[in-house]
Amino acid sequence: MSVPMRFLARLLEAPDIIQFGARTAIRKHLTSIREYNNGTGLSSPPIQIDIKLVDACNLRCKMCPQWGDSGYNLTRPTSSVKHAVPLDVYQHLMDEVAYFSPWIFLWGGEPMLYPDILPLISYIKKKGMPISLVTNGTLMKDRIPQIVENKLDVLLFSIDGPRDTHDCIRGYKGAFDQTIRAVQEVLQERKMRRQAKPFVAFVSVITSDNQHNFGEIFDLAEDLGIDLVLPVCSWYQTAESGRKQTEILEERMGITPWSWKGYLLDVQKIDPAVVRQGIRRVKARKWRFHYKFYPPIPEEKLDAFFHDHSDNLGFTTCTAPWVSAEILPNGDVANCRDYPDVVAGNIKSTPFMELWNKGRLVEFRKLLIDQGGRLPVCNRCHGLMGC
């Protein structure tokens, strides 16, 4: 797939993103493999720090592992999903990690519910670090000018399809219109300021509810002038993968994992042939924006992806715990963004870099090595698949 000239031209306006992309490629595909192979469980500083600002969310998206039909937050005590790390703690973290300049990925829940989201973005940019933020786009009123002014690097909007499809999946009538208004305002503000950033992207999870019309997201992106579209094949777990995961973590680390239960989706309703047809229709047309389907698997493997969880599709080694750090809404540093079952400590009491290469995170990396590079729940995780 060729990259559209319009997208390349916009990238040239942001050479720092190109430079960071090169750094990331080297880290993911070279140095992390070397560190994995040395077997110590130790790692260079992460190229990315994922900060889950809040668990709370104002929507209830059907496929969400946190608040969806089988979401793990649904059964957690209310007190445990109301955490929010104070701004000064995050500022101290940024002071600590600025010397190796990781990419900061802000997410949630819905990150716009974090009360100090704007001061945090400003501080991170003041420290010279790149930021991406993913949002449902319904809570951005009055915040857009400052977000654009701060030159947030990448702003990702979650879009599931045309209006009725999107609102049905999101569990809120009117969500689509609010999100699209926010997208338009960001693009208008960026144009008014004559700047390249933020790059604006659509992220869409392909599920049984939008498998027939997810391609309409591309038409919408074309009309609006979006920079990037990232369709994601819904990943999932099975009771069997969860049982095996539990056995391993209980025996080796004394931990009972809980996060996999949020991924017990009924993917049998997804027809791989329908998804394949939709992908082919998209690829048959030239678009002014760049796009990439995740995970990066051949179309003929979609049947196995959705209907045979035991098939690892040729992906054998996850090095994500060597590449990225995960910080939870209470300040805990965890092993994995999507399956944060192993906690090393908390940034409110311990410097981040003391946790990165000591204790539980090192134990978990060694466990991954001992298990041949992946655990039972890893088979559908995009971290394993190099995303």
PDB file of N, CA and C in Angstrom, residues 50-56 66 73 76 78-87 89-90 93 107-108 114 258 326-335 340-350 355:
ATOM      1  N   ASP A  50       2.587   4.585  28.759  1.00  0.00           N
ATOM      2  CA  ASP A  50       1.128   4.648  28.649  1.00  0.00           C
ATOM      3  C   ASP A  50       0.563   5.037  30.004  1.00  0.00           C
ATOM      4  N   ILE A  51      -0.137   6.146  30.054  1.00  0.00           N
ATOM      5  CA  ILE A  51      -0.729   6.606  31.310  1.00  0.00           C
ATOM      6  C   ILE A  51      -2.244   6.518  31.210  1.00  0.00           C
ATOM      7  N   LYS A  52      -2.796   5.594  31.949  1.00  0.00           N
ATOM      8  CA  LYS A  52      -4.247   5.473  32.029  1.00  0.00           C
ATOM      9  C   LYS A  52      -4.720   6.447  33.097  1.00  0.00           C
ATOM     10  N   LEU A  53      -5.218   7.589  32.671  1.00  0.00           N
ATOM     11  CA  LEU A  53      -5.511   8.680  33.594  1.00  0.00           C
ATOM     12  C   LEU A  53      -6.674   8.378  34.527  1.00  0.00           C
ATOM     13  N   VAL A  54      -7.707   7.743  34.003  1.00  0.00           N
ATOM     14  CA  VAL A  54      -8.891   7.411  34.803  1.00  0.00           C
ATOM     15  C   VAL A  54      -9.477   6.094  34.317  1.00  0.00           C
ATOM     16  N   ASP A  55     -10.159   5.412  35.210  1.00  0.00           N
ATOM     17  CA  ASP A  55     -10.977   4.260  34.812  1.00  0.00           C
ATOM     18  C   ASP A  55     -12.346   4.719  34.332  1.00  0.00           C
ATOM     19  N   ALA A  56     -12.811   5.833  34.847  1.00  0.00           N
ATOM     20  CA  ALA A  56     -14.169   6.299  34.578  1.00  0.00           C
ATOM     21  C   ALA A  56     -14.376   6.624  33.103  1.00  0.00           C
ATOM     22  N   GLN A  66     -13.278  -2.788  29.529  1.00  0.00           N
ATOM     23  CA  GLN A  66     -13.431  -2.179  30.848  1.00  0.00           C
ATOM     24  C   GLN A  66     -14.899  -2.007  31.251  1.00  0.00           C
ATOM     25  N   ASN A  73     -14.428  -3.707  34.785  1.00  0.00           N
ATOM     26  CA  ASN A  73     -14.736  -2.669  35.772  1.00  0.00           C
ATOM     27  C   ASN A  73     -16.150  -2.779  36.328  1.00  0.00           C
ATOM     28  N   ARG A  76     -15.921  -4.386  39.742  1.00  0.00           N
ATOM     29  CA  ARG A  76     -14.976  -3.856  40.717  1.00  0.00           C
ATOM     30  C   ARG A  76     -15.693  -2.891  41.659  1.00  0.00           C
ATOM     31  N   THR A  78     -16.774   0.408  43.566  1.00  0.00           N
ATOM     32  CA  THR A  78     -16.804   1.777  43.056  1.00  0.00           C
ATOM     33  C   THR A  78     -15.561   2.559  43.456  1.00  0.00           C
ATOM     34  N   SER A  79     -15.080   2.337  44.677  1.00  0.00           N
ATOM     35  CA  SER A  79     -13.912   3.073  45.165  1.00  0.00           C
ATOM     36  C   SER A  79     -12.667   2.797  44.340  1.00  0.00           C
ATOM     37  N   SER A  80     -12.580   1.590  43.765  1.00  0.00           N
ATOM     38  CA  SER A  80     -11.364   1.214  43.033  1.00  0.00           C
ATOM     39  C   SER A  80     -11.323   1.782  41.620  1.00  0.00           C
ATOM     40  N   VAL A  81     -12.429   2.363  41.137  1.00  0.00           N
ATOM     41  CA  VAL A  81     -12.430   2.922  39.787  1.00  0.00           C
ATOM     42  C   VAL A  81     -12.568   4.447  39.822  1.00  0.00           C
ATOM     43  N   LYS A  82     -12.304   5.046  40.991  1.00  0.00           N
ATOM     44  CA  LYS A  82     -12.390   6.499  41.120  1.00  0.00           C
ATOM     45  C   LYS A  82     -11.033   7.145  41.377  1.00  0.00           C
ATOM     46  N   HIS A  83      -9.963   6.373  41.189  1.00  0.00           N
ATOM     47  CA  HIS A  83      -8.635   6.909  41.450  1.00  0.00           C
ATOM     48  C   HIS A  83      -8.243   7.955  40.406  1.00  0.00           C
ATOM     49  N   ALA A  84      -7.435   8.914  40.831  1.00  0.00           N
ATOM     50  CA  ALA A  84      -6.827   9.879  39.920  1.00  0.00           C
ATOM     51  C   ALA A  84      -5.540  10.384  40.572  1.00  0.00           C
ATOM     52  N   VAL A  85      -4.428  10.198  39.893  1.00  0.00           N
ATOM     53  CA  VAL A  85      -3.137  10.626  40.417  1.00  0.00           C
ATOM     54  C   VAL A  85      -3.067  12.154  40.387  1.00  0.00           C
ATOM     55  N   PRO A  86      -2.634  12.790  41.459  1.00  0.00           N
ATOM     56  CA  PRO A  86      -2.522  14.260  41.454  1.00  0.00           C
ATOM     57  C   PRO A  86      -1.566  14.758  40.373  1.00  0.00           C
ATOM     58  N   LEU A  87      -1.847  15.942  39.879  1.00  0.00           N
ATOM     59  CA  LEU A  87      -1.045  16.519  38.802  1.00  0.00           C
ATOM     60  C   LEU A  87       0.425  16.614  39.180  1.00  0.00           C
ATOM     61  N   VAL A  89       2.246  14.757  40.965  1.00  0.00           N
ATOM     62  CA  VAL A  89       2.931  13.458  40.863  1.00  0.00           C
ATOM     63  C   VAL A  89       3.313  13.175  39.411  1.00  0.00           C
ATOM     64  N   TYR A  90       2.386  13.445  38.497  1.00  0.00           N
ATOM     65  CA  TYR A  90       2.709  13.269  37.075  1.00  0.00           C
ATOM     66  C   TYR A  90       3.802  14.240  36.638  1.00  0.00           C
ATOM     67  N   LEU A  93       6.988  12.814  37.623  1.00  0.00           N
ATOM     68  CA  LEU A  93       7.318  11.717  36.718  1.00  0.00           C
ATOM     69  C   LEU A  93       7.939  12.244  35.431  1.00  0.00           C
ATOM     70  N   TRP A 107      -4.667   7.866  27.988  1.00  0.00           N
ATOM     71  CA  TRP A 107      -5.894   7.154  27.666  1.00  0.00           C
ATOM     72  C   TRP A 107      -6.703   6.938  28.944  1.00  0.00           C
ATOM     73  N   GLY A 108      -7.765   6.127  28.851  1.00  0.00           N
ATOM     74  CA  GLY A 108      -8.603   5.855  30.005  1.00  0.00           C
ATOM     75  C   GLY A 108      -9.267   4.484  29.861  1.00  0.00           C
ATOM     76  N   TYR A 114     -10.198  13.340  33.357  1.00  0.00           N
ATOM     77  CA  TYR A 114      -9.145  13.680  34.315  1.00  0.00           C
ATOM     78  C   TYR A 114      -9.173  15.195  34.534  1.00  0.00           C
ATOM     79  N   TRP A 258      -7.097 -10.963  36.505  1.00  0.00           N
ATOM     80  CA  TRP A 258      -8.511 -10.606  36.421  1.00  0.00           C
ATOM     81  C   TRP A 258      -8.870  -9.914  35.109  1.00  0.00           C
ATOM     82  N   GLU A 326       3.497   0.944  31.740  1.00  0.00           N
ATOM     83  CA  GLU A 326       2.068   1.131  31.937  1.00  0.00           C
ATOM     84  C   GLU A 326       1.804   1.688  33.331  1.00  0.00           C
ATOM     85  N   ILE A 327       1.121   2.831  33.409  1.00  0.00           N
ATOM     86  CA  ILE A 327       0.807   3.441  34.695  1.00  0.00           C
ATOM     87  C   ILE A 327      -0.714   3.533  34.834  1.00  0.00           C
ATOM     88  N   LEU A 328      -1.224   2.979  35.926  1.00  0.00           N
ATOM     89  CA  LEU A 328      -2.657   2.880  36.154  1.00  0.00           C
ATOM     90  C   LEU A 328      -3.184   4.123  36.871  1.00  0.00           C
ATOM     91  N   PRO A 329      -4.509   4.317  36.928  1.00  0.00           N
ATOM     92  CA  PRO A 329      -5.081   5.540  37.501  1.00  0.00           C
ATOM     93  C   PRO A 329      -4.738   5.795  38.963  1.00  0.00           C
ATOM     94  N   ASN A 330      -4.336   4.776  39.706  1.00  0.00           N
ATOM     95  CA  ASN A 330      -3.946   4.985  41.105  1.00  0.00           C
ATOM     96  C   ASN A 330      -2.442   5.202  41.254  1.00  0.00           C
ATOM     97  N   GLY A 331      -1.700   5.178  40.120  1.00  0.00           N
ATOM     98  CA  GLY A 331      -0.262   5.374  40.159  1.00  0.00           C
ATOM     99  C   GLY A 331       0.545   4.095  40.111  1.00  0.00           C
ATOM    100  N   ASP A 332      -0.112   2.939  40.113  1.00  0.00           N
ATOM    101  CA  ASP A 332       0.609   1.669  40.022  1.00  0.00           C
ATOM    102  C   ASP A 332       1.307   1.536  38.666  1.00  0.00           C
ATOM    103  N   VAL A 333       2.501   0.978  38.684  1.00  0.00           N
ATOM    104  CA  VAL A 333       3.225   0.646  37.461  1.00  0.00           C
ATOM    105  C   VAL A 333       3.000  -0.832  37.185  1.00  0.00           C
ATOM    106  N   ALA A 334       2.407  -1.154  36.024  1.00  0.00           N
ATOM    107  CA  ALA A 334       1.986  -2.517  35.723  1.00  0.00           C
ATOM    108  C   ALA A 334       2.748  -3.080  34.529  1.00  0.00           C
ATOM    109  N   ASN A 335       2.526  -4.353  34.281  1.00  0.00           N
ATOM    110  CA  ASN A 335       3.285  -5.079  33.265  1.00  0.00           C
ATOM    111  C   ASN A 335       2.773  -4.891  31.847  1.00  0.00           C
ATOM    112  N   PRO A 340      -3.127  -5.597  32.837  1.00  0.00           N
ATOM    113  CA  PRO A 340      -2.255  -5.052  33.893  1.00  0.00           C
ATOM    114  C   PRO A 340      -2.378  -5.791  35.219  1.00  0.00           C
ATOM    115  N   ASP A 341      -2.090  -7.077  35.217  1.00  0.00           N
ATOM    116  CA  ASP A 341      -2.303  -7.894  36.404  1.00  0.00           C
ATOM    117  C   ASP A 341      -1.125  -7.870  37.373  1.00  0.00           C
ATOM    118  N   VAL A 342       0.063  -7.583  36.858  1.00  0.00           N
ATOM    119  CA  VAL A 342       1.270  -7.604  37.682  1.00  0.00           C
ATOM    120  C   VAL A 342       1.675  -6.171  38.002  1.00  0.00           C
ATOM    121  N   VAL A 343       1.742  -5.837  39.273  1.00  0.00           N
ATOM    122  CA  VAL A 343       2.055  -4.473  39.698  1.00  0.00           C
ATOM    123  C   VAL A 343       3.413  -4.445  40.391  1.00  0.00           C
ATOM    124  N   ALA A 344       4.263  -3.508  39.962  1.00  0.00           N
ATOM    125  CA  ALA A 344       5.620  -3.428  40.502  1.00  0.00           C
ATOM    126  C   ALA A 344       5.717  -2.513  41.710  1.00  0.00           C
ATOM    127  N   GLY A 345       4.869  -1.491  41.759  1.00  0.00           N
ATOM    128  CA  GLY A 345       4.940  -0.487  42.801  1.00  0.00           C
ATOM    129  C   GLY A 345       4.173   0.738  42.343  1.00  0.00           C
ATOM    130  N   ASN A 346       4.345   1.850  43.037  1.00  0.00           N
ATOM    131  CA  ASN A 346       3.539   3.028  42.749  1.00  0.00           C
ATOM    132  C   ASN A 346       4.411   4.268  42.645  1.00  0.00           C
ATOM    133  N   ILE A 347       4.137   5.094  41.611  1.00  0.00           N
ATOM    134  CA  ILE A 347       4.964   6.279  41.376  1.00  0.00           C
ATOM    135  C   ILE A 347       4.759   7.349  42.448  1.00  0.00           C
ATOM    136  N   LYS A 348       3.717   7.221  43.264  1.00  0.00           N
ATOM    137  CA  LYS A 348       3.502   8.194  44.329  1.00  0.00           C
ATOM    138  C   LYS A 348       4.491   8.003  45.480  1.00  0.00           C
ATOM    139  N   SER A 349       5.110   6.817  45.534  1.00  0.00           N
ATOM    140  CA  SER A 349       6.031   6.529  46.633  1.00  0.00           C
ATOM    141  C   SER A 349       7.433   6.121  46.180  1.00  0.00           C
ATOM    142  N   THR A 350       7.567   5.712  44.897  1.00  0.00           N
ATOM    143  CA  THR A 350       8.846   5.202  44.400  1.00  0.00           C
ATOM    144  C   THR A 350       9.142   5.781  43.030  1.00  0.00           C
ATOM    145  N   LEU A 355      11.363   1.210  39.678  1.00  0.00           N
ATOM    146  CA  LEU A 355      10.395   0.130  39.468  1.00  0.00           C
ATOM    147  C   LEU A 355      10.603  -0.565  38.132  1.00  0.00           C
TER     148      LEU A 355
END
